[in-house]
Amino acid sequence: MKPKSESGSSSPEALHAVVTRATHPQIREGRVVVVGDVHGCFSELDRLLQKCDYTENDLLIFVGDIVNKGPASLKVIQKAREVCALSVRGNHEQAALKHYQRWQDGQEKLSEKWQWVTGLAEEDLSYLRALPFTIALPEHNVTVVHAGLVPGVPLPDQDPGHMVEMRELVRKDSGAWKAVKQKDKNSVPWAPQWPGPSHLIFGHDARRGFQACPFATGLDTGCVYGGALTALILPPPHEAAAAASQLDADRSAGGAPEAEVRPPGEIVSVMAEAVYEMPKDGNILNTQSFCLPSIMDDDGTAVAEDDNANGNWCTIA
């Protein structure tokens, strides 16, 4: 029997996917474009892909939560299917499947927030149901997950609910880490604690915005809350390997500090066109909290800057 997530939705047949040049030939020479939480913001997704110069030779991967809250969830799913994009499963995909099934079974009268699920075609449902909890790209030394992973727990033993809902860690009496959903006085953000070696790319944490940690990069920059939609562009595997080798060589020679933190690719962002939903605390996100060196509107006007960020790895979009 397939395990149930904390949201009550059945897990996919394949909990963890692996993407290589053998399974997806386009990454032999093309790039991998990993996009943060879209939440139905189709117009911003379209603009972001244009800014990334995305082509059919690239592989598009989402960090989950491509649906809900924003104005065009169905269009985002259809776009993902159209370009054969991959995605990990987020808590909003889990919830959408649960609400759809309860509506189909006559057990739920859908609220306005969930009315969009009535337009799901069978192909859309198949796409959402098949989403795995993680996508590993071993040739890039990268793994994509929606919310996070618990350090010290082997991937097959990670809890599906944690992978779509965790944001924090607390220490158990044994010294091991325990995942929790929300911050409290004893918790710490999980991403800085992740020890590698695989670099995790994740979403789910709009309040913290863009996160650059030694072995984890967070891409949820709160587009649906009026923030930005952000992508990380991974180069083809041979270029990624060469860049990693050069960085190791520079560090060995003292040319790059051991503590330097940078994402494993190029960052591109576009600003949201509207505030589609207010955050639960009622405060519109401060774009400066995204920690991007600079975010510009389409006309080139700077709308946020972070003087402490390393601009060498961020493309102004």
PDB file of N, CA, C and O in Angstrom, residues 177-247:
ATOM      1  N   TRP A 177      18.086  15.268  14.467  1.00  0.00           N
ATOM      2  CA  TRP A 177      17.182  16.342  14.090  1.00  0.00           C
ATOM      3  C   TRP A 177      15.759  15.830  13.897  1.00  0.00           C
ATOM      4  O   TRP A 177      15.545  14.721  13.425  1.00  0.00           O
ATOM      5  N   LYS A 178      14.801  16.687  14.231  1.00  0.00           N
ATOM      6  CA  LYS A 178      13.390  16.422  13.976  1.00  0.00           C
ATOM      7  C   LYS A 178      12.822  17.579  13.158  1.00  0.00           C
ATOM      8  O   LYS A 178      13.068  18.751  13.464  1.00  0.00           O
ATOM      9  N   ALA A 179      12.058  17.276  12.113  1.00  0.00           N
ATOM     10  CA  ALA A 179      11.459  18.309  11.264  1.00  0.00           C
ATOM     11  C   ALA A 179      10.201  18.870  11.911  1.00  0.00           C
ATOM     12  O   ALA A 179       9.409  18.135  12.502  1.00  0.00           O
ATOM     13  N   VAL A 180      10.017  20.189  11.799  1.00  0.00           N
ATOM     14  CA  VAL A 180       8.792  20.845  12.231  1.00  0.00           C
ATOM     15  C   VAL A 180       8.359  21.831  11.144  1.00  0.00           C
ATOM     16  O   VAL A 180       9.170  22.293  10.344  1.00  0.00           O
ATOM     17  N   LYS A 181       7.061  22.158  11.143  1.00  0.00           N
ATOM     18  CA  LYS A 181       6.515  23.000  10.078  1.00  0.00           C
ATOM     19  C   LYS A 181       6.799  24.482  10.291  1.00  0.00           C
ATOM     20  O   LYS A 181       7.034  25.220   9.343  1.00  0.00           O
ATOM     21  N   GLN A 182       6.720  24.939  11.542  1.00  0.00           N
ATOM     22  CA  GLN A 182       6.797  26.365  11.827  1.00  0.00           C
ATOM     23  C   GLN A 182       7.889  26.668  12.844  1.00  0.00           C
ATOM     24  O   GLN A 182       8.265  25.831  13.659  1.00  0.00           O
ATOM     25  N   LYS A 183       8.359  27.888  12.798  1.00  0.00           N
ATOM     26  CA  LYS A 183       9.407  28.350  13.700  1.00  0.00           C
ATOM     27  C   LYS A 183       8.896  28.429  15.133  1.00  0.00           C
ATOM     28  O   LYS A 183       7.769  28.852  15.385  1.00  0.00           O
ATOM     29  N   ASP A 184       9.735  27.987  16.080  1.00  0.00           N
ATOM     30  CA  ASP A 184       9.461  28.234  17.489  1.00  0.00           C
ATOM     31  C   ASP A 184      10.776  28.552  18.183  1.00  0.00           C
ATOM     32  O   ASP A 184      11.830  28.611  17.544  1.00  0.00           O
ATOM     33  N   LYS A 185      10.743  28.760  19.489  1.00  0.00           N
ATOM     34  CA  LYS A 185      11.923  29.246  20.201  1.00  0.00           C
ATOM     35  C   LYS A 185      13.075  28.245  20.204  1.00  0.00           C
ATOM     36  O   LYS A 185      14.234  28.622  20.407  1.00  0.00           O
ATOM     37  N   ASN A 186      12.776  26.967  19.950  1.00  0.00           N
ATOM     38  CA  ASN A 186      13.820  25.950  19.977  1.00  0.00           C
ATOM     39  C   ASN A 186      14.251  25.483  18.592  1.00  0.00           C
ATOM     40  O   ASN A 186      15.107  24.610  18.476  1.00  0.00           O
ATOM     41  N   SER A 187      13.655  26.052  17.549  1.00  0.00           N
ATOM     42  CA  SER A 187      13.922  25.554  16.201  1.00  0.00           C
ATOM     43  C   SER A 187      14.941  26.415  15.469  1.00  0.00           C
ATOM     44  O   SER A 187      15.196  27.564  15.831  1.00  0.00           O
ATOM     45  N   VAL A 188      15.507  25.823  14.422  1.00  0.00           N
ATOM     46  CA  VAL A 188      16.433  26.532  13.539  1.00  0.00           C
ATOM     47  C   VAL A 188      16.031  26.220  12.099  1.00  0.00           C
ATOM     48  O   VAL A 188      15.434  25.181  11.818  1.00  0.00           O
ATOM     49  N   PRO A 189      16.332  27.119  11.142  1.00  0.00           N
ATOM     50  CA  PRO A 189      16.053  26.814   9.737  1.00  0.00           C
ATOM     51  C   PRO A 189      16.825  25.562   9.318  1.00  0.00           C
ATOM     52  O   PRO A 189      17.982  25.367   9.709  1.00  0.00           O
ATOM     53  N   TRP A 190      16.178  24.724   8.517  1.00  0.00           N
ATOM     54  CA  TRP A 190      16.812  23.455   8.165  1.00  0.00           C
ATOM     55  C   TRP A 190      17.945  23.617   7.152  1.00  0.00           C
ATOM     56  O   TRP A 190      18.944  22.870   7.201  1.00  0.00           O
ATOM     57  N   ALA A 191      17.798  24.558   6.213  1.00  0.00           N
ATOM     58  CA  ALA A 191      18.731  24.626   5.084  1.00  0.00           C
ATOM     59  C   ALA A 191      20.184  24.842   5.493  1.00  0.00           C
ATOM     60  O   ALA A 191      21.085  24.183   4.955  1.00  0.00           O
ATOM     61  N   PRO A 192      20.497  25.744   6.437  1.00  0.00           N
ATOM     62  CA  PRO A 192      21.907  25.906   6.828  1.00  0.00           C
ATOM     63  C   PRO A 192      22.495  24.680   7.514  1.00  0.00           C
ATOM     64  O   PRO A 192      23.721  24.537   7.595  1.00  0.00           O
ATOM     65  N   GLN A 193      21.622  23.794   8.007  1.00  0.00           N
ATOM     66  CA  GLN A 193      22.096  22.591   8.697  1.00  0.00           C
ATOM     67  C   GLN A 193      22.360  21.437   7.727  1.00  0.00           C
ATOM     68  O   GLN A 193      22.950  20.434   8.128  1.00  0.00           O
ATOM     69  N   TRP A 194      21.890  21.564   6.484  1.00  0.00           N
ATOM     70  CA  TRP A 194      22.039  20.461   5.546  1.00  0.00           C
ATOM     71  C   TRP A 194      23.520  20.291   5.197  1.00  0.00           C
ATOM     72  O   TRP A 194      24.159  21.219   4.704  1.00  0.00           O
ATOM     73  N   PRO A 195      24.101  19.093   5.405  1.00  0.00           N
ATOM     74  CA  PRO A 195      25.553  18.920   5.273  1.00  0.00           C
ATOM     75  C   PRO A 195      26.037  18.500   3.894  1.00  0.00           C
ATOM     76  O   PRO A 195      27.238  18.286   3.700  1.00  0.00           O
ATOM     77  N   GLY A 196      25.096  18.333   2.933  1.00  0.00           N
ATOM     78  CA  GLY A 196      25.519  17.818   1.639  1.00  0.00           C
ATOM     79  C   GLY A 196      25.663  16.301   1.697  1.00  0.00           C
ATOM     80  O   GLY A 196      25.188  15.652   2.616  1.00  0.00           O
ATOM     81  N   PRO A 197      26.380  15.675   0.748  1.00  0.00           N
ATOM     82  CA  PRO A 197      27.117  16.352  -0.333  1.00  0.00           C
ATOM     83  C   PRO A 197      26.230  16.859  -1.465  1.00  0.00           C
ATOM     84  O   PRO A 197      26.602  17.766  -2.185  1.00  0.00           O
ATOM     85  N   SER A 198      25.022  16.263  -1.646  1.00  0.00           N
ATOM     86  CA  SER A 198      24.147  16.743  -2.710  1.00  0.00           C
ATOM     87  C   SER A 198      23.604  18.115  -2.342  1.00  0.00           C
ATOM     88  O   SER A 198      23.165  18.346  -1.209  1.00  0.00           O
ATOM     89  N   HIS A 199      23.627  19.040  -3.307  1.00  0.00           N
ATOM     90  CA  HIS A 199      23.104  20.386  -3.086  1.00  0.00           C
ATOM     91  C   HIS A 199      21.596  20.348  -3.298  1.00  0.00           C
ATOM     92  O   HIS A 199      21.116  19.929  -4.350  1.00  0.00           O
ATOM     93  N   LEU A 200      20.836  20.782  -2.288  1.00  0.00           N
ATOM     94  CA  LEU A 200      19.383  20.754  -2.366  1.00  0.00           C
ATOM     95  C   LEU A 200      18.847  22.079  -2.895  1.00  0.00           C
ATOM     96  O   LEU A 200      19.279  23.150  -2.461  1.00  0.00           O
ATOM     97  N   ILE A 201      17.906  22.012  -3.839  1.00  0.00           N
ATOM     98  CA  ILE A 201      17.190  23.183  -4.329  1.00  0.00           C
ATOM     99  C   ILE A 201      15.739  23.013  -3.896  1.00  0.00           C
ATOM    100  O   ILE A 201      15.122  21.975  -4.163  1.00  0.00           O
ATOM    101  N   PHE A 202      15.180  24.038  -3.254  1.00  0.00           N
ATOM    102  CA  PHE A 202      13.874  23.876  -2.615  1.00  0.00           C
ATOM    103  C   PHE A 202      13.064  25.165  -2.702  1.00  0.00           C
ATOM    104  O   PHE A 202      13.539  26.200  -3.187  1.00  0.00           O
ATOM    105  N   GLY A 203      11.822  25.104  -2.224  1.00  0.00           N
ATOM    106  CA  GLY A 203      10.927  26.255  -2.182  1.00  0.00           C
ATOM    107  C   GLY A 203      10.257  26.341  -0.825  1.00  0.00           C
ATOM    108  O   GLY A 203      10.895  26.165   0.200  1.00  0.00           O
ATOM    109  N   HIS A 204       8.945  26.671  -0.805  1.00  0.00           N
ATOM    110  CA  HIS A 204       8.075  26.517   0.368  1.00  0.00           C
ATOM    111  C   HIS A 204       8.298  27.544   1.473  1.00  0.00           C
ATOM    112  O   HIS A 204       7.589  27.507   2.471  1.00  0.00           O
ATOM    113  N   ASP A 205       9.231  28.477   1.347  1.00  0.00           N
ATOM    114  CA  ASP A 205       9.547  29.357   2.476  1.00  0.00           C
ATOM    115  C   ASP A 205       9.621  30.807   2.009  1.00  0.00           C
ATOM    116  O   ASP A 205      10.669  31.442   2.063  1.00  0.00           O
ATOM    117  N   ALA A 206       8.480  31.333   1.569  1.00  0.00           N
ATOM    118  CA  ALA A 206       8.446  32.691   1.018  1.00  0.00           C
ATOM    119  C   ALA A 206       8.840  33.739   2.043  1.00  0.00           C
ATOM    120  O   ALA A 206       9.408  34.777   1.690  1.00  0.00           O
ATOM    121  N   ARG A 207       8.546  33.503   3.302  1.00  0.00           N
ATOM    122  CA  ARG A 207       8.872  34.498   4.314  1.00  0.00           C
ATOM    123  C   ARG A 207      10.374  34.756   4.392  1.00  0.00           C
ATOM    124  O   ARG A 207      10.810  35.897   4.566  1.00  0.00           O
ATOM    125  N   ARG A 208      11.177  33.706   4.254  1.00  0.00           N
ATOM    126  CA  ARG A 208      12.626  33.903   4.272  1.00  0.00           C
ATOM    127  C   ARG A 208      13.146  34.375   2.915  1.00  0.00           C
ATOM    128  O   ARG A 208      14.231  34.933   2.829  1.00  0.00           O
ATOM    129  N   GLY A 209      12.398  34.117   1.864  1.00  0.00           N
ATOM    130  CA  GLY A 209      12.837  34.553   0.541  1.00  0.00           C
ATOM    131  C   GLY A 209      13.971  33.706   0.011  1.00  0.00           C
ATOM    132  O   GLY A 209      14.136  32.540   0.374  1.00  0.00           O
ATOM    133  N   PHE A 210      14.764  34.304  -0.862  1.00  0.00           N
ATOM    134  CA  PHE A 210      15.886  33.585  -1.461  1.00  0.00           C
ATOM    135  C   PHE A 210      16.882  33.194  -0.375  1.00  0.00           C
ATOM    136  O   PHE A 210      17.256  34.001   0.465  1.00  0.00           O
ATOM    137  N   GLN A 211      17.309  31.927  -0.407  1.00  0.00           N
ATOM    138  CA  GLN A 211      18.259  31.428   0.589  1.00  0.00           C
ATOM    139  C   GLN A 211      19.456  30.801  -0.111  1.00  0.00           C
ATOM    140  O   GLN A 211      19.282  29.912  -0.953  1.00  0.00           O
ATOM    141  N   ALA A 212      20.639  31.257   0.237  1.00  0.00           N
ATOM    142  CA  ALA A 212      21.878  30.695  -0.296  1.00  0.00           C
ATOM    143  C   ALA A 212      22.683  30.134   0.863  1.00  0.00           C
ATOM    144  O   ALA A 212      23.232  30.888   1.663  1.00  0.00           O
ATOM    145  N   CYS A 213      22.711  28.826   0.976  1.00  0.00           N
ATOM    146  CA  CYS A 213      23.438  28.130   2.037  1.00  0.00           C
ATOM    147  C   CYS A 213      24.508  27.256   1.397  1.00  0.00           C
ATOM    148  O   CYS A 213      24.486  27.009   0.192  1.00  0.00           O
ATOM    149  N   PRO A 214      25.483  26.782   2.183  1.00  0.00           N
ATOM    150  CA  PRO A 214      26.577  26.007   1.587  1.00  0.00           C
ATOM    151  C   PRO A 214      26.112  24.830   0.733  1.00  0.00           C
ATOM    152  O   PRO A 214      26.687  24.566  -0.320  1.00  0.00           O
ATOM    153  N   PHE A 215      25.049  24.128   1.158  1.00  0.00           N
ATOM    154  CA  PHE A 215      24.589  22.955   0.412  1.00  0.00           C
ATOM    155  C   PHE A 215      23.088  22.995   0.121  1.00  0.00           C
ATOM    156  O   PHE A 215      22.477  21.955  -0.100  1.00  0.00           O
ATOM    157  N   ALA A 216      22.504  24.184   0.101  1.00  0.00           N
ATOM    158  CA  ALA A 216      21.070  24.308  -0.189  1.00  0.00           C
ATOM    159  C   ALA A 216      20.766  25.701  -0.718  1.00  0.00           C
ATOM    160  O   ALA A 216      21.340  26.687  -0.251  1.00  0.00           O
ATOM    161  N   THR A 217      19.846  25.765  -1.688  1.00  0.00           N
ATOM    162  CA  THR A 217      19.414  27.040  -2.267  1.00  0.00           C
ATOM    163  C   THR A 217      17.899  27.087  -2.289  1.00  0.00           C
ATOM    164  O   THR A 217      17.256  26.199  -2.860  1.00  0.00           O
ATOM    165  N   GLY A 218      17.314  28.108  -1.653  1.00  0.00           N
ATOM    166  CA  GLY A 218      15.868  28.269  -1.602  1.00  0.00           C
ATOM    167  C   GLY A 218      15.385  29.271  -2.625  1.00  0.00           C
ATOM    168  O   GLY A 218      15.892  30.398  -2.687  1.00  0.00           O
ATOM    169  N   LEU A 219      14.394  28.882  -3.423  1.00  0.00           N
ATOM    170  CA  LEU A 219      13.941  29.702  -4.555  1.00  0.00           C
ATOM    171  C   LEU A 219      12.550  30.312  -4.376  1.00  0.00           C
ATOM    172  O   LEU A 219      12.053  30.955  -5.300  1.00  0.00           O
ATOM    173  N   ASP A 220      11.916  30.153  -3.223  1.00  0.00           N
ATOM    174  CA  ASP A 220      10.576  30.731  -3.046  1.00  0.00           C
ATOM    175  C   ASP A 220      10.723  32.200  -2.674  1.00  0.00           C
ATOM    176  O   ASP A 220      11.012  32.539  -1.527  1.00  0.00           O
ATOM    177  N   THR A 221      10.511  33.076  -3.648  1.00  0.00           N
ATOM    178  CA  THR A 221      10.625  34.508  -3.410  1.00  0.00           C
ATOM    179  C   THR A 221       9.260  35.188  -3.440  1.00  0.00           C
ATOM    180  O   THR A 221       9.146  36.370  -3.749  1.00  0.00           O
ATOM    181  N   GLY A 222       8.221  34.429  -3.122  1.00  0.00           N
ATOM    182  CA  GLY A 222       6.923  34.994  -2.814  1.00  0.00           C
ATOM    183  C   GLY A 222       6.199  35.667  -3.957  1.00  0.00           C
ATOM    184  O   GLY A 222       5.540  36.681  -3.759  1.00  0.00           O
ATOM    185  N   CYS A 223       6.249  35.094  -5.150  1.00  0.00           N
ATOM    186  CA  CYS A 223       5.602  35.720  -6.294  1.00  0.00           C
ATOM    187  C   CYS A 223       4.117  35.974  -6.047  1.00  0.00           C
ATOM    188  O   CYS A 223       3.607  37.064  -6.318  1.00  0.00           O
ATOM    189  N   VAL A 224       3.413  34.994  -5.510  1.00  0.00           N
ATOM    190  CA  VAL A 224       1.967  35.126  -5.332  1.00  0.00           C
ATOM    191  C   VAL A 224       1.619  36.198  -4.303  1.00  0.00           C
ATOM    192  O   VAL A 224       0.519  36.739  -4.300  1.00  0.00           O
ATOM    193  N   TYR A 225       2.591  36.557  -3.444  1.00  0.00           N
ATOM    194  CA  TYR A 225       2.374  37.592  -2.438  1.00  0.00           C
ATOM    195  C   TYR A 225       2.870  38.969  -2.904  1.00  0.00           C
ATOM    196  O   TYR A 225       3.009  39.879  -2.093  1.00  0.00           O
ATOM    197  N   GLY A 226       3.160  39.085  -4.205  1.00  0.00           N
ATOM    198  CA  GLY A 226       3.645  40.357  -4.724  1.00  0.00           C
ATOM    199  C   GLY A 226       5.150  40.477  -4.744  1.00  0.00           C
ATOM    200  O   GLY A 226       5.685  41.571  -4.941  1.00  0.00           O
ATOM    201  N   GLY A 227       5.844  39.363  -4.542  1.00  0.00           N
ATOM    202  CA  GLY A 227       7.300  39.365  -4.536  1.00  0.00           C
ATOM    203  C   GLY A 227       7.890  39.167  -5.916  1.00  0.00           C
ATOM    204  O   GLY A 227       7.728  40.002  -6.807  1.00  0.00           O
ATOM    205  N   ALA A 228       8.550  38.062  -6.120  1.00  0.00           N
ATOM    206  CA  ALA A 228       9.197  37.767  -7.399  1.00  0.00           C
ATOM    207  C   ALA A 228       9.131  36.275  -7.671  1.00  0.00           C
ATOM    208  O   ALA A 228       8.917  35.475  -6.755  1.00  0.00           O
ATOM    209  N   LEU A 229       9.304  35.906  -8.937  1.00  0.00           N
ATOM    210  CA  LEU A 229       9.441  34.509  -9.331  1.00  0.00           C
ATOM    211  C   LEU A 229      10.885  34.307  -9.752  1.00  0.00           C
ATOM    212  O   LEU A 229      11.419  35.069 -10.560  1.00  0.00           O
ATOM    213  N   THR A 230      11.515  33.282  -9.198  1.00  0.00           N
ATOM    214  CA  THR A 230      12.962  33.115  -9.330  1.00  0.00           C
ATOM    215  C   THR A 230      13.311  31.754  -9.900  1.00  0.00           C
ATOM    216  O   THR A 230      12.686  30.747  -9.569  1.00  0.00           O
ATOM    217  N   ALA A 231      14.333  31.744 -10.747  1.00  0.00           N
ATOM    218  CA  ALA A 231      14.854  30.502 -11.336  1.00  0.00           C
ATOM    219  C   ALA A 231      16.344  30.389 -11.063  1.00  0.00           C
ATOM    220  O   ALA A 231      17.058  31.389 -10.926  1.00  0.00           O
ATOM    221  N   LEU A 232      16.794  29.156 -10.979  1.00  0.00           N
ATOM    222  CA  LEU A 232      18.221  28.840 -10.919  1.00  0.00           C
ATOM    223  C   LEU A 232      18.544  28.030 -12.165  1.00  0.00           C
ATOM    224  O   LEU A 232      17.910  27.006 -12.420  1.00  0.00           O
ATOM    225  N   ILE A 233      19.505  28.511 -12.946  1.00  0.00           N
ATOM    226  CA  ILE A 233      19.855  27.852 -14.206  1.00  0.00           C
ATOM    227  C   ILE A 233      21.135  27.051 -14.026  1.00  0.00           C
ATOM    228  O   ILE A 233      22.208  27.614 -13.760  1.00  0.00           O
ATOM    229  N   LEU A 234      20.997  25.727 -14.145  1.00  0.00           N
ATOM    230  CA  LEU A 234      22.150  24.841 -14.050  1.00  0.00           C
ATOM    231  C   LEU A 234      22.732  24.634 -15.446  1.00  0.00           C
ATOM    232  O   LEU A 234      21.997  24.369 -16.394  1.00  0.00           O
ATOM    233  N   PRO A 235      24.033  24.734 -15.598  1.00  0.00           N
ATOM    234  CA  PRO A 235      24.636  24.511 -16.913  1.00  0.00           C
ATOM    235  C   PRO A 235      24.592  23.036 -17.285  1.00  0.00           C
ATOM    236  O   PRO A 235      24.281  22.183 -16.438  1.00  0.00           O
ATOM    237  N   PRO A 236      24.890  22.695 -18.548  1.00  0.00           N
ATOM    238  CA  PRO A 236      24.986  21.277 -18.916  1.00  0.00           C
ATOM    239  C   PRO A 236      25.974  20.551 -17.998  1.00  0.00           C
ATOM    240  O   PRO A 236      26.898  21.173 -17.453  1.00  0.00           O
ATOM    241  N   PRO A 237      25.801  19.238 -17.808  1.00  0.00           N
ATOM    242  CA  PRO A 237      26.616  18.505 -16.837  1.00  0.00           C
ATOM    243  C   PRO A 237      28.120  18.683 -16.998  1.00  0.00           C
ATOM    244  O   PRO A 237      28.837  18.836 -16.002  1.00  0.00           O
ATOM    245  N   HIS A 238      28.631  18.680 -18.241  1.00  0.00           N
ATOM    246  CA  HIS A 238      30.075  18.799 -18.405  1.00  0.00           C
ATOM    247  C   HIS A 238      30.575  20.170 -17.964  1.00  0.00           C
ATOM    248  O   HIS A 238      31.667  20.297 -17.412  1.00  0.00           O
ATOM    249  N   GLU A 239      29.755  21.206 -18.160  1.00  0.00           N
ATOM    250  CA  GLU A 239      30.136  22.532 -17.696  1.00  0.00           C
ATOM    251  C   GLU A 239      30.044  22.628 -16.183  1.00  0.00           C
ATOM    252  O   GLU A 239      30.874  23.277 -15.540  1.00  0.00           O
ATOM    253  N   ALA A 240      29.025  21.998 -15.597  1.00  0.00           N
ATOM    254  CA  ALA A 240      28.875  22.000 -14.145  1.00  0.00           C
ATOM    255  C   ALA A 240      30.056  21.308 -13.481  1.00  0.00           C
ATOM    256  O   ALA A 240      30.596  21.793 -12.479  1.00  0.00           O
ATOM    257  N   ALA A 241      30.482  20.183 -14.045  1.00  0.00           N
ATOM    258  CA  ALA A 241      31.621  19.457 -13.485  1.00  0.00           C
ATOM    259  C   ALA A 241      32.902  20.276 -13.592  1.00  0.00           C
ATOM    260  O   ALA A 241      33.711  20.318 -12.668  1.00  0.00           O
ATOM    261  N   ALA A 242      33.081  20.955 -14.719  1.00  0.00           N
ATOM    262  CA  ALA A 242      34.272  21.779 -14.911  1.00  0.00           C
ATOM    263  C   ALA A 242      34.298  22.942 -13.934  1.00  0.00           C
ATOM    264  O   ALA A 242      35.343  23.280 -13.362  1.00  0.00           O
ATOM    265  N   ALA A 243      33.128  23.577 -13.724  1.00  0.00           N
ATOM    266  CA  ALA A 243      33.052  24.704 -12.790  1.00  0.00           C
ATOM    267  C   ALA A 243      33.345  24.247 -11.367  1.00  0.00           C
ATOM    268  O   ALA A 243      34.048  24.935 -10.613  1.00  0.00           O
ATOM    269  N   ALA A 244      32.813  23.092 -10.976  1.00  0.00           N
ATOM    270  CA  ALA A 244      33.066  22.567  -9.632  1.00  0.00           C
ATOM    271  C   ALA A 244      34.540  22.240  -9.443  1.00  0.00           C
ATOM    272  O   ALA A 244      35.123  22.532  -8.389  1.00  0.00           O
ATOM    273  N   SER A 245      35.150  21.663 -10.452  1.00  0.00           N
ATOM    274  CA  SER A 245      36.580  21.341 -10.375  1.00  0.00           C
ATOM    275  C   SER A 245      37.417  22.600 -10.251  1.00  0.00           C
ATOM    276  O   SER A 245      38.394  22.650  -9.478  1.00  0.00           O
ATOM    277  N   GLN A 246      37.040  23.645 -10.993  1.00  0.00           N
ATOM    278  CA  GLN A 246      37.783  24.900 -10.932  1.00  0.00           C
ATOM    279  C   GLN A 246      37.644  25.549  -9.563  1.00  0.00           C
ATOM    280  O   GLN A 246      38.618  26.069  -9.004  1.00  0.00           O
ATOM    281  N   LEU A 247      36.429  25.515  -8.998  1.00  0.00           N
ATOM    282  CA  LEU A 247      36.231  26.092  -7.673  1.00  0.00           C
ATOM    283  C   LEU A 247      37.045  25.343  -6.625  1.00  0.00           C
ATOM    284  O   LEU A 247      37.669  25.952  -5.749  1.00  0.00           O
TER     285      LEU A 247
END
